[in-house]
Amino acid sequence: MNATIATATEIQKMDPVFGQISFDDHEQIVFCNDKDTGLKAIIGIHNSVMGPALGGTRMFNYSNEWEALNDVLRLSRGMTFKSAITGLNIGGGKAVIIGDAKTQKTPELMRKFGEFVHSLSGRYITAEDVGMETADMDIVRDVTPYVTGISEERGGAGNPSPVTAFGVYMGMKAAAKQQFGSDVLTGKKVLVQGIGHVGAYLVDHLVAEGALVTITDINETALQNLSAKHGVAVVAPDKIYDVDMDIYAPCALGATVNDDTLSRLNCSVIAGAANNQLKDESTHGQILMQKGIIYAPDFALNAGGVINCFSEVEGLSLEWAKQKAEEIYTTIDRILLRSQQEGIPSYQVANQMAEERIQTKGSLNI
Ligand code: NAD
């Protein structure tokens, strides 16, 4: 090994927090520990220039603390960019709880977590993410007002998925316009990968417009139900590369656009709800552009979820949230136009646009 060049792992050991790649000037990182309930959580506040940091809590059985720390930093930074590009006056943050949500989540643990959130006096507002349910947010609400995604009975905005799906649909239309010269999806072949909370609502919109939809999922019952409802085609998860499609809508997992899939996917537009679709942003973003595939950056496209949470924080109506999600069309349109004019990948343009908004707001100091 070269004695003068430290590896990423060695740098992490020397500077385990500030030296993390995703640290990216985080404002505050809070480590929460409670012996009695077994709570071990990390709250990341990335940037509060646009407002208090808003972002969900993920409970996951991380294999080690580095993984948990890296995840919270990466996700919290992502929230700053998502809210900024969407034009929301709210900052970016996220929390992770280390543990198995199925076996280790207790009301006491959630209440203690809520107390830690409350101790930040509103600098961080939490919400649901992987491993969390509305009922958990209701428990957090018992000890702090700094939480969204609570049940409608308790004044919350309810399930964000319909708003997310509507935003994805609108953004997909803008991407189609860029690639095909028209935003009409009638007759367009769309493959929806993952028909969970968001994917199923997205299929509703697509079918209503007359798109030729194919669905795939690992959940066979869900596939049968949705296929029976809409008469859409079904394909096995590993057979999607044989499907001739105009639009690929990843709505299940991240990193599905990678070295392996890029040469096999038969599509000219990628627009879906999943987070972190590009396995390696810079490499795969560049390849997509070279191949002439239009990519609608995921964090701009799936912002309906954060729009829904923001509406709850601000006491705005569902109508407002839907209208804001409709604006995702314009956001994607602007990103793709600038990408084409400047010859740089769309994900990079989206990052730049988000940074520009934060800088403008920061320099105005309002
Ligand atoms: P979900 O868990 O309800 O649905 C995911 C679906 O994907 C499930 O039906 C699951 O069976 C399926 N799936 C899992 N592995 C698969 C595979 N290998 N091939 C095909 N299907 C597979 O999740 P969701 O709430 O619908 O969210 C979907 C994606 O959108 C996630 O990546 C999520 O992070 C992102 N997202 C969701 C929201 C929201 O409002 N729910 C907001 C922003 C982003």
XYZ file of N, CA, C and O in Angstrom, residues 180-354:
700
model
N -40.045 13.029 -26.682
C -40.920 12.676 -27.821
C -41.587 13.894 -28.471
O -42.346 13.752 -29.407
N -41.360 15.079 -27.902
C -41.955 16.291 -28.475
C -43.380 16.533 -28.025
O -44.003 17.521 -28.423
N -43.929 15.648 -27.202
C -45.284 15.832 -26.686
C -45.368 15.203 -25.301
O -44.763 14.155 -25.052
N -46.143 15.850 -24.434
C -46.256 15.277 -23.080
C -47.431 14.311 -22.948
O -47.731 13.827 -21.866
N -48.071 14.027 -24.080
C -49.217 13.098 -24.034
C -48.698 11.667 -23.884
O -47.849 11.217 -24.651
N -49.215 10.973 -22.892
C -48.720 9.609 -22.636
C -49.609 8.532 -23.250
O -49.301 7.341 -23.149
N -50.693 8.937 -23.893
C -51.571 7.971 -24.551
C -50.758 7.153 -25.550
O -50.052 7.724 -26.388
N -50.814 5.840 -25.422
C -50.096 4.971 -26.363
C -48.627 4.762 -26.018
O -47.966 3.934 -26.646
N -48.139 5.493 -25.035
C -46.723 5.305 -24.652
C -46.595 4.039 -23.797
O -47.429 3.784 -22.920
N -45.526 3.277 -24.045
C -45.317 2.032 -23.295
C -44.514 2.338 -22.032
O -43.371 2.803 -22.120
N -45.171 2.134 -20.890
C -44.517 2.481 -19.613
C -44.394 1.230 -18.752
O -45.371 0.520 -18.519
N -43.183 0.968 -18.265
C -42.983 -0.149 -17.329
C -42.856 0.424 -15.913
O -41.971 1.233 -15.654
N -43.757 0.008 -15.033
C -43.696 0.458 -13.639
C -43.120 -0.685 -12.800
O -43.722 -1.747 -12.685
N -41.943 -0.436 -12.239
C -41.253 -1.460 -11.421
C -41.531 -1.153 -9.944
O -41.038 -0.184 -9.404
N -42.366 -1.989 -9.328
C -42.747 -1.749 -7.926
C -44.108 -1.081 -7.874
O -44.261 0.085 -8.226
N -45.117 -1.860 -7.467
C -46.471 -1.301 -7.427
C -46.955 -1.234 -5.976
O -48.039 -1.671 -5.642
N -46.085 -0.659 -5.133
C -46.425 -0.449 -3.732
C -47.254 0.809 -3.571
O -48.082 1.144 -4.430
N -47.017 1.528 -2.485
C -47.815 2.715 -2.182
C -47.839 3.720 -3.339
O -48.892 4.203 -3.724
N -46.668 4.028 -3.882
C -46.598 5.047 -4.936
C -46.918 4.449 -6.307
O -47.723 5.005 -7.069
N -46.278 3.309 -6.614
C -46.413 2.699 -7.940
C -47.861 2.448 -8.336
O -48.255 2.705 -9.482
N -48.664 1.964 -7.393
C -50.060 1.637 -7.725
C -50.849 2.903 -8.097
O -51.629 2.893 -9.057
N -50.627 3.985 -7.355
C -51.307 5.249 -7.713
C -50.814 5.785 -9.057
O -51.572 6.355 -9.834
N -49.522 5.592 -9.308
C -48.976 6.051 -10.586
C -49.651 5.312 -11.739
O -50.015 5.918 -12.755
N -49.835 4.014 -11.565
C -50.494 3.211 -12.607
C -51.907 3.751 -12.861
O -52.349 3.854 -14.014
N -52.615 4.135 -11.800
C -53.965 4.709 -11.972
C -53.930 5.894 -12.951
O -54.733 5.994 -13.874
N -52.976 6.813 -12.711
C -52.871 8.005 -13.572
C -52.538 7.621 -15.010
O -53.099 8.161 -15.962
N -51.592 6.689 -15.151
C -51.129 6.308 -16.491
C -52.233 5.635 -17.290
O -52.441 5.929 -18.475
N -52.958 4.733 -16.632
C -54.049 4.019 -17.306
C -55.142 5.013 -17.693
O -55.684 4.964 -18.811
N -55.434 5.946 -16.795
C -56.472 6.939 -17.083
C -56.127 7.754 -18.331
O -57.014 8.180 -19.071
N -54.823 7.953 -18.579
C -54.444 8.731 -19.772
C -54.292 7.851 -21.015
O -54.052 8.367 -22.112
N -54.398 6.545 -20.837
C -54.314 5.669 -22.010
C -52.914 5.194 -22.338
O -52.632 4.795 -23.470
N -52.008 5.247 -21.350
C -50.665 4.693 -21.571
C -50.769 3.170 -21.591
O -51.696 2.591 -21.009
N -49.820 2.524 -22.269
C -49.793 1.055 -22.328
C -48.855 0.576 -21.213
O -47.623 0.613 -21.362
N -49.444 0.206 -20.098
C -48.662 -0.044 -18.887
C -48.338 -1.528 -18.712
O -49.187 -2.389 -18.913
N -47.075 -1.773 -18.316
C -46.666 -3.110 -17.867
C -46.179 -2.943 -16.435
O -45.484 -1.976 -16.121
N -46.562 -3.896 -15.572
C -46.143 -3.788 -14.179
C -45.291 -4.982 -13.769
O -45.450 -6.079 -14.303
N -44.392 -4.733 -12.818
C -43.616 -5.827 -12.243
C -43.451 -5.596 -10.750
O -43.455 -4.446 -10.288
N -43.351 -6.684 -9.989
C -43.173 -6.593 -8.536
C -42.787 -7.973 -8.051
O -43.010 -8.967 -8.758
N -42.233 -8.040 -6.838
C -41.951 -9.364 -6.262
C -43.170 -9.888 -5.506
O -43.209 -11.041 -5.114
N -44.145 -9.011 -5.323
C -45.374 -9.382 -4.605
C -46.439 -9.832 -5.619
O -47.079 -9.003 -6.280
N -46.610 -11.135 -5.752
C -47.487 -11.679 -6.798
C -48.948 -11.317 -6.591
O -49.675 -11.071 -7.553
N -49.360 -11.266 -5.322
C -50.763 -10.932 -5.050
C -51.059 -9.504 -5.512
O -52.088 -9.233 -6.143
N -50.137 -8.602 -5.186
C -50.322 -7.202 -5.586
C -50.396 -7.100 -7.107
O -51.224 -6.362 -7.663
N -49.566 -7.883 -7.794
C -49.562 -7.866 -9.264
C -50.914 -8.325 -9.814
O -51.482 -7.687 -10.704
N -51.395 -9.428 -9.248
C -52.680 -9.972 -9.724
C -53.810 -8.968 -9.497
O -54.635 -8.727 -10.380
N -53.808 -8.349 -8.299
C -54.886 -7.401 -7.972
C -54.889 -6.203 -8.914
O -55.932 -5.806 -9.441
N -53.702 -5.631 -9.127
C -53.652 -4.420 -9.957
C -53.924 -4.754 -11.424
O -54.572 -3.979 -12.141
N -53.451 -5.916 -11.842
C -53.686 -6.335 -13.216
C -55.188 -6.560 -13.446
O -55.746 -6.181 -14.482
N -55.848 -7.160 -12.434
C -57.294 -7.385 -12.552
C -58.045 -6.051 -12.574
O -59.021 -5.887 -13.306
N -57.565 -5.095 -11.800
C -58.243 -3.782 -11.725
C -58.156 -3.035 -13.062
O -59.118 -2.437 -13.511
N -56.976 -3.078 -13.685
C -56.754 -2.232 -14.863
C -56.551 -2.999 -16.163
O -56.432 -2.377 -17.232
N -56.406 -4.325 -16.070
C -56.107 -5.099 -17.282
C -54.731 -4.799 -17.853
O -54.528 -4.906 -19.068
N -53.786 -4.411 -17.002
C -52.435 -4.099 -17.504
C -51.599 -5.372 -17.581
O -51.872 -6.355 -16.891
N -50.552 -5.326 -18.426
C -49.678 -6.497 -18.592
C -48.769 -6.664 -17.379
O -48.439 -5.690 -16.701
N -48.380 -7.899 -17.134
C -47.504 -8.213 -15.990
C -46.243 -8.883 -16.514
O -46.301 -9.682 -17.435
N -45.101 -8.530 -15.895
C -43.854 -9.198 -16.282
C -43.087 -9.553 -15.010
O -43.178 -8.837 -14.001
N -42.351 -10.659 -15.053
C -41.552 -11.059 -13.882
C -40.400 -10.070 -13.698
O -39.883 -9.536 -14.687
N -39.994 -9.821 -12.430
C -38.947 -8.816 -12.166
C -37.683 -9.001 -12.999
O -37.102 -8.026 -13.472
N -37.256 -10.251 -13.223
C -35.992 -10.446 -13.961
C -36.194 -10.447 -15.477
O -35.241 -10.624 -16.238
N -37.424 -10.225 -15.929
C -37.683 -10.245 -17.384
C -37.920 -8.834 -17.945
O -38.291 -8.687 -19.109
N -37.700 -7.825 -17.115
C -38.049 -6.470 -17.585
C -37.160 -6.004 -18.736
O -37.528 -5.138 -19.498
N -35.982 -6.656 -18.852
C -35.068 -6.222 -19.914
C -35.514 -6.706 -21.291
O -35.011 -6.252 -22.303
N -36.472 -7.631 -21.288
C -37.001 -8.112 -22.576
C -38.200 -7.269 -23.014
O -38.729 -7.463 -24.100
N -38.629 -6.358 -22.130
C -39.830 -5.569 -22.445
C -39.438 -4.342 -23.265
O -38.506 -3.615 -22.908
N -40.159 -4.144 -24.356
C -39.928 -2.953 -25.174
C -40.730 -1.811 -24.548
O -41.953 -1.884 -24.474
N -40.052 -0.814 -24.043
C -40.775 0.261 -23.368
C -40.256 1.621 -23.818
O -39.111 1.757 -24.238
N -41.129 2.609 -23.723
C -40.684 3.991 -23.965
C -40.151 4.572 -22.657
O -39.171 5.294 -22.637
N -40.869 4.274 -21.576
C -40.549 4.900 -20.286
C -40.368 3.825 -19.217
O -41.218 2.943 -19.065
N -39.274 3.925 -18.494
C -39.016 3.027 -17.363
C -39.261 3.825 -16.079
O -38.658 4.888 -15.892
N -40.174 3.325 -15.237
C -40.514 4.031 -13.995
C -40.116 3.183 -12.778
O -40.895 2.352 -12.311
N -38.881 3.390 -12.272
C -38.469 2.625 -11.091
C -39.175 3.145 -9.833
O -38.957 4.298 -9.442
N -40.009 2.313 -9.238
C -40.760 2.729 -8.043
C -40.587 1.706 -6.922
O -41.489 1.512 -6.096
N -39.430 1.028 -6.923
C -39.202 0.024 -5.874
C -37.934 0.353 -5.114
O -37.978 0.901 -4.013
N -36.806 0.061 -5.735
C -35.516 0.165 -5.055
C -34.627 1.207 -5.704
O -34.852 1.603 -6.842
N -33.554 1.583 -4.965
C -32.556 2.478 -5.536
C -31.549 1.678 -6.359
O -31.597 0.446 -6.403
N -30.650 2.414 -7.024
C -29.497 1.841 -7.748
C -29.869 0.856 -8.858
O -29.069 -0.008 -9.213
N -31.075 0.987 -9.423
C -31.448 0.058 -10.501
C -30.874 0.507 -11.843
O -30.941 -0.230 -12.820
N -30.333 1.720 -11.878
C -29.643 2.152 -13.096
C -28.146 2.007 -12.807
O -27.559 2.792 -12.058
N -27.561 0.965 -13.372
C -26.162 0.651 -13.044
C -25.463 0.040 -14.264
O -26.070 -0.075 -15.337
N -24.219 -0.354 -14.100
C -23.424 -0.877 -15.232
C -24.132 -2.048 -15.909
O -24.137 -2.156 -17.125
N -24.734 -2.892 -15.095
C -25.368 -4.086 -15.632
C -26.641 -3.744 -16.416
O -26.844 -4.210 -17.537
N -27.499 -2.892 -15.827
C -28.819 -2.667 -16.430
C -28.778 -1.661 -17.596
O -29.626 -1.720 -18.481
N -27.778 -0.776 -17.575
C -27.776 0.290 -18.585
C -27.714 -0.218 -20.016
O -28.296 0.371 -20.925
N -27.033 -1.331 -20.210
C -26.927 -1.836 -21.578
C -28.151 -2.690 -21.935
O -28.332 -3.058 -23.091
N -28.984 -3.003 -20.932
C -30.096 -3.928 -21.202
C -31.465 -3.266 -21.208
O -32.423 -3.816 -21.760
N -31.573 -2.100 -20.568
C -32.885 -1.441 -20.486
C -33.295 -0.867 -21.838
O -32.551 -0.090 -22.437
N -34.472 -1.261 -22.295
C -34.985 -0.811 -23.600
C -35.869 0.404 -23.449
O -37.058 0.336 -23.682
N -35.332 1.519 -23.034
C -36.208 2.679 -22.815
C -35.508 3.943 -23.292
O -34.295 3.958 -23.477
N -36.269 5.022 -23.484
C -35.616 6.286 -23.826
C -35.906 7.375 -22.793
O -35.418 8.500 -22.923
N -36.732 7.035 -21.783
C -36.978 7.958 -20.666
C -36.941 7.155 -19.372
O -37.456 6.026 -19.327
N -36.323 7.724 -18.327
C -36.388 7.113 -16.993
C -37.020 8.135 -16.056
O -36.516 9.256 -15.911
N -38.151 7.752 -15.477
C -38.866 8.675 -14.583
C -39.649 7.837 -13.581
O -40.641 7.211 -13.935
N -39.188 7.805 -12.338
C -39.875 6.994 -11.324
C -39.686 7.578 -9.935
O -38.962 8.558 -9.741
N -40.341 6.926 -8.964
C -40.389 7.476 -7.599
C -39.207 7.075 -6.722
O -38.945 7.731 -5.707
N -38.509 5.995 -7.063
C -37.483 5.477 -6.151
C -36.391 6.507 -5.894
O -36.073 7.327 -6.770
N -35.840 6.467 -4.693
C -34.724 7.352 -4.345
C -33.416 6.759 -4.846
O -33.276 5.548 -4.930
N -32.471 7.635 -5.169
C -31.107 7.216 -5.556
C -31.101 6.141 -6.647
O -30.517 5.074 -6.485
N -31.760 6.447 -7.758
C -31.878 5.468 -8.851
C -30.542 5.184 -9.541
O -30.302 4.071 -9.992
N -29.695 6.216 -9.638
C -28.400 6.009 -10.300
C -27.419 5.431 -9.290
O -27.181 6.051 -8.241
N -26.861 4.279 -9.603
C -25.960 3.652 -8.638
C -24.769 4.570 -8.367
O -24.381 4.781 -7.233
N -24.211 5.115 -9.440
C -23.128 6.090 -9.284
C -23.536 7.309 -10.100
O -23.521 7.275 -11.329
N -23.907 8.375 -9.370
C -24.482 9.558 -10.023
C -23.653 10.037 -11.210
O -24.168 10.202 -12.322
N -22.352 10.271 -10.971
C -21.586 10.905 -12.034
C -21.368 9.961 -13.212
O -21.534 10.363 -14.367
N -21.040 8.703 -12.940
C -20.801 7.764 -14.048
C -22.085 7.495 -14.827
O -22.141 7.663 -16.053
N -23.124 7.089 -14.113
C -24.331 6.643 -14.821
C -25.147 7.808 -15.370
O -25.805 7.674 -16.405
N -25.058 8.965 -14.720
C -25.723 10.159 -15.252
C -25.132 10.531 -16.605
O -25.840 10.887 -17.551
N -23.803 10.425 -16.692
C -23.080 10.745 -17.930
C -23.443 9.746 -19.033
O -23.730 10.133 -20.172
N -23.458 8.457 -18.683
C -23.759 7.425 -19.695
C -25.181 7.615 -20.237
O -25.414 7.515 -21.442
N -26.120 7.921 -19.342
C -27.509 8.125 -19.793
C -27.561 9.231 -20.831
O -28.233 9.119 -21.860
N -26.830 10.319 -20.550
C -26.851 11.445 -21.490
C -26.241 11.022 -22.832
O -26.787 11.323 -23.888
N -25.128 10.305 -22.758
C -24.480 9.859 -24.005
C -25.386 8.949 -24.819
O -25.380 8.974 -26.041
N -26.184 8.144 -24.130
C -27.086 7.218 -24.829
C -28.357 7.909 -25.315
O -29.207 7.289 -25.941
N -28.540 9.163 -24.938
C -29.744 9.899 -25.356
C -30.977 9.515 -24.552
O -32.115 9.735 -24.978
N -30.767 8.915 -23.369
C -31.906 8.575 -22.511
C -32.184 9.769 -21.598
O -31.271 10.281 -20.942
N -33.417 10.224 -21.597
C -33.795 11.353 -20.741
C -34.033 10.839 -19.333
O -34.855 9.947 -19.117
N -33.308 11.418 -18.385
C -33.459 10.992 -16.980
C -34.033 12.153 -16.158
O -33.436 13.225 -16.086
N -35.201 11.902 -15.564
C -35.810 12.909 -14.682
C -35.238 12.688 -13.276
O -35.540 11.663 -12.652
N -34.394 13.607 -12.773
C -33.706 13.367 -11.492
C -34.684 13.001 -10.377
O -35.672 13.705 -10.139
N -34.387 11.882 -9.719
C -35.346 11.300 -8.756
C -35.768 12.251 -7.641
O -36.936 12.347 -7.304
N -34.810 12.987 -7.079
C -35.175 13.790 -5.907
C -36.073 14.971 -6.269
O -36.810 15.480 -5.428
N -36.010 15.384 -7.543
C -36.925 16.450 -7.982
C -38.292 15.858 -8.328
O -39.334 16.460 -8.092
N -38.263 14.653 -8.879
C -39.494 14.015 -9.356
C -40.367 13.493 -8.211
O -41.595 13.554 -8.269
N -39.718 12.972 -7.139
C -40.511 12.336 -6.081
C -40.745 13.249 -4.874
O -40.986 12.772 -3.765
N -40.700 14.564 -5.126
C -40.810 15.523 -4.011
C -42.223 15.640 -3.439
O -42.435 16.364 -2.457
N -43.181 14.924 -4.027
C -44.556 14.993 -3.502
C -44.638 14.628 -2.026
O -45.444 15.191 -1.274
N -43.785 13.693 -1.591
C -43.797 13.268 -0.186
C -43.431 14.411 0.740
O -44.108 14.666 1.744
N -42.374 15.129 0.381
C -41.953 16.237 1.255
C -42.938 17.416 1.143
O -43.186 18.140 2.109
N -43.546 17.543 -0.029
C -44.577 18.581 -0.197
C -45.729 18.306 0.781
O -46.231 19.204 1.460
N -46.098 17.030 0.862
C -47.185 16.637 1.761
C -46.835 16.949 3.223
O -47.648 17.496 3.978
N -45.601 16.629 3.620
C -45.156 16.917 4.999
C -45.123 18.420 5.245
O -45.549 18.905 6.303
N -44.612 19.155 4.260
C -44.517 20.614 4.404
C -45.905 21.209 4.585
O -46.114 22.109 5.414
N -46.874 20.679 3.842
C -48.244 21.218 3.953
C -48.776 21.001 5.371
O -49.495 21.841 5.906
N -48.370 19.885 5.966
C -48.800 19.602 7.342
C -48.150 20.586 8.323
O -48.827 21.134 9.200
N -46.840 20.832 8.142
C -46.115 21.765 9.019
C -46.753 23.157 8.952
O -46.948 23.823 9.966
N -47.090 23.564 7.738
C -47.594 24.928 7.534
C -49.115 25.018 7.645
O -49.687 26.100 7.453
N -49.771 23.899 7.887
C -51.235 23.911 7.986
C -51.913 24.221 6.656
O -52.964 24.866 6.614
N -51.315 23.753 5.551
C -51.889 24.013 4.222
C -52.760 22.830 3.797
O -52.621 21.724 4.307
N -53.610 23.080 2.810
C -54.600 22.057 2.439
C -54.016 21.015 1.482
O -52.958 21.222 0.870
N -54.766 19.918 1.317
C -54.385 18.883 0.359
C -54.399 19.470 -1.055
O -53.575 19.130 -1.905
N -55.331 20.389 -1.289
C -55.416 21.052 -2.596
C -54.109 21.774 -2.905
O -53.586 21.728 -4.015
N -53.587 22.476 -1.866
C -52.318 23.193 -2.033
C -51.220 22.188 -2.398
O -50.421 22.426 -3.308
N -51.185 21.061 -1.651
C -50.142 20.051 -1.879
C -50.213 19.518 -3.318
O -49.195 19.363 -3.993
N -51.431 19.288 -3.796
C -51.587 18.751 -5.156
C -51.103 19.771 -6.194
O -50.469 19.426 -7.182
N -51.456 21.025 -5.919
C -51.049 22.081 -6.858
C -49.522 22.198 -6.906
O -48.934 22.353 -7.968
N -48.924 22.098 -5.744
C -47.456 22.192 -5.662
C -46.827 20.989 -6.383
O -45.812 21.132 -7.072
N -47.444 19.814 -6.209
C -46.917 18.613 -6.875
C -47.054 18.743 -8.396
O -46.230 18.229 -9.152
N -48.086 19.437 -8.839
C -48.278 19.651 -10.282
C -47.109 20.469 -10.857
O -46.709 20.296 -11.997
N -46.551 21.354 -10.020
C -45.432 22.207 -10.464
C -44.167 21.399 -10.747
O -43.204 21.919 -11.303
N -44.169 20.130 -10.319
C -42.999 19.283 -10.611
C -42.809 19.179 -12.131
O -41.699 19.044 -12.626
N -43.902 19.304 -12.869
C -43.820 19.332 -14.343
C -42.843 20.441 -14.772
O -41.919 20.221 -15.554
N -43.064 21.646 -14.247
C -42.237 22.795 -14.635
C -40.797 22.605 -14.168
O -39.853 22.946 -14.898
N -40.638 22.064 -12.967
C -39.273 21.855 -12.445
C -38.499 20.908 -13.356
O -37.365 21.200 -13.757
N -39.123 19.783 -13.708
C -38.430 18.801 -14.566
C -38.176 19.404 -15.956
O -37.096 19.238 -16.532
N -39.149 20.138 -16.450
C -39.006 20.794 -17.758
C -37.770 21.703 -17.766
O -36.947 21.648 -18.678
N -37.633 22.512 -16.713
C -36.504 23.450 -16.618
C -35.173 22.701 -16.532
O -34.195 23.069 -17.176
N -35.154 21.659 -15.720
C -33.914 20.885 -15.547
C -33.477 20.298 -16.889
O -32.320 20.418 -17.300
N -34.431 19.684 -17.590
C -34.087 18.980 -18.824
C -33.689 19.944 -19.943
O -32.781 19.667 -20.728
N -34.350 21.082 -19.959
C -34.013 22.098 -20.964
C -32.587 22.594 -20.755
O -31.789 22.680 -21.692
N -32.275 22.892 -19.493
C -30.934 23.404 -19.186
C -29.875 22.326 -19.444
O -28.786 22.630 -19.916
N -30.233 21.076 -19.145
C -29.313 19.972 -19.395
C -28.983 19.901 -20.887
O -27.823 19.755 -21.277
N -30.018 20.055 -21.695
C -29.823 19.987 -23.148
C -29.011 21.198 -23.636
O -28.070 21.054 -24.402
N -29.370 22.399 -23.135
C -28.692 23.612 -23.598
C -27.226 23.647 -23.184
O -26.366 24.068 -23.934
N -26.947 23.188 -21.966
C -25.586 23.290 -21.441
C -24.774 22.023 -21.664
O -23.578 21.978 -21.374
N -25.446 20.963 -22.132
C -24.741 19.703 -22.417
C -24.197 19.032 -21.166
O -23.140 18.407 -21.198
N -24.898 19.173 -20.054
C -24.466 18.464 -18.836
C -25.608 17.579 -18.317
O -26.779 17.882 -18.538
N -25.258 16.485 -17.648
C -26.302 15.536 -17.230
C -27.362 16.180 -16.340
O -27.065 17.086 -15.546
N -28.585 15.660 -16.471
C -29.723 16.274 -15.778
C -29.580 16.246 -14.248
O -29.967 17.179 -13.566
N -28.980 15.165 -13.706
C -28.864 15.099 -12.242
C -27.962 16.234 -11.753
O -28.187 16.848 -10.711
N -26.924 16.549 -12.583
C -25.974 17.599 -12.216
C -26.655 18.970 -12.258
O -26.439 19.808 -11.389
N -27.487 19.171 -13.282
C -28.239 20.423 -13.389
C -29.147 20.581 -12.170
O -29.235 21.655 -11.574
N -29.812 19.484 -11.795
C -30.736 19.544 -10.653
C -29.981 19.928 -9.378
O -30.441 20.770 -8.593
N -28.802 19.325 -9.175
C -27.988 19.682 -8.002
C -27.617 21.161 -8.035
O -27.704 21.864 -7.035
N -27.196 21.622 -9.217
C -26.778 23.028 -9.340
C -27.945 23.967 -9.041
O -27.794 24.971 -8.338
N -29.118 23.626 -9.587
C -30.285 24.501 -9.380
C -30.652 24.572 -7.897
O -31.004 25.636 -7.380
N -30.547 23.436 -7.210
C -30.858 23.417 -5.774
C -29.847 24.281 -5.020
O -30.210 25.107 -4.175
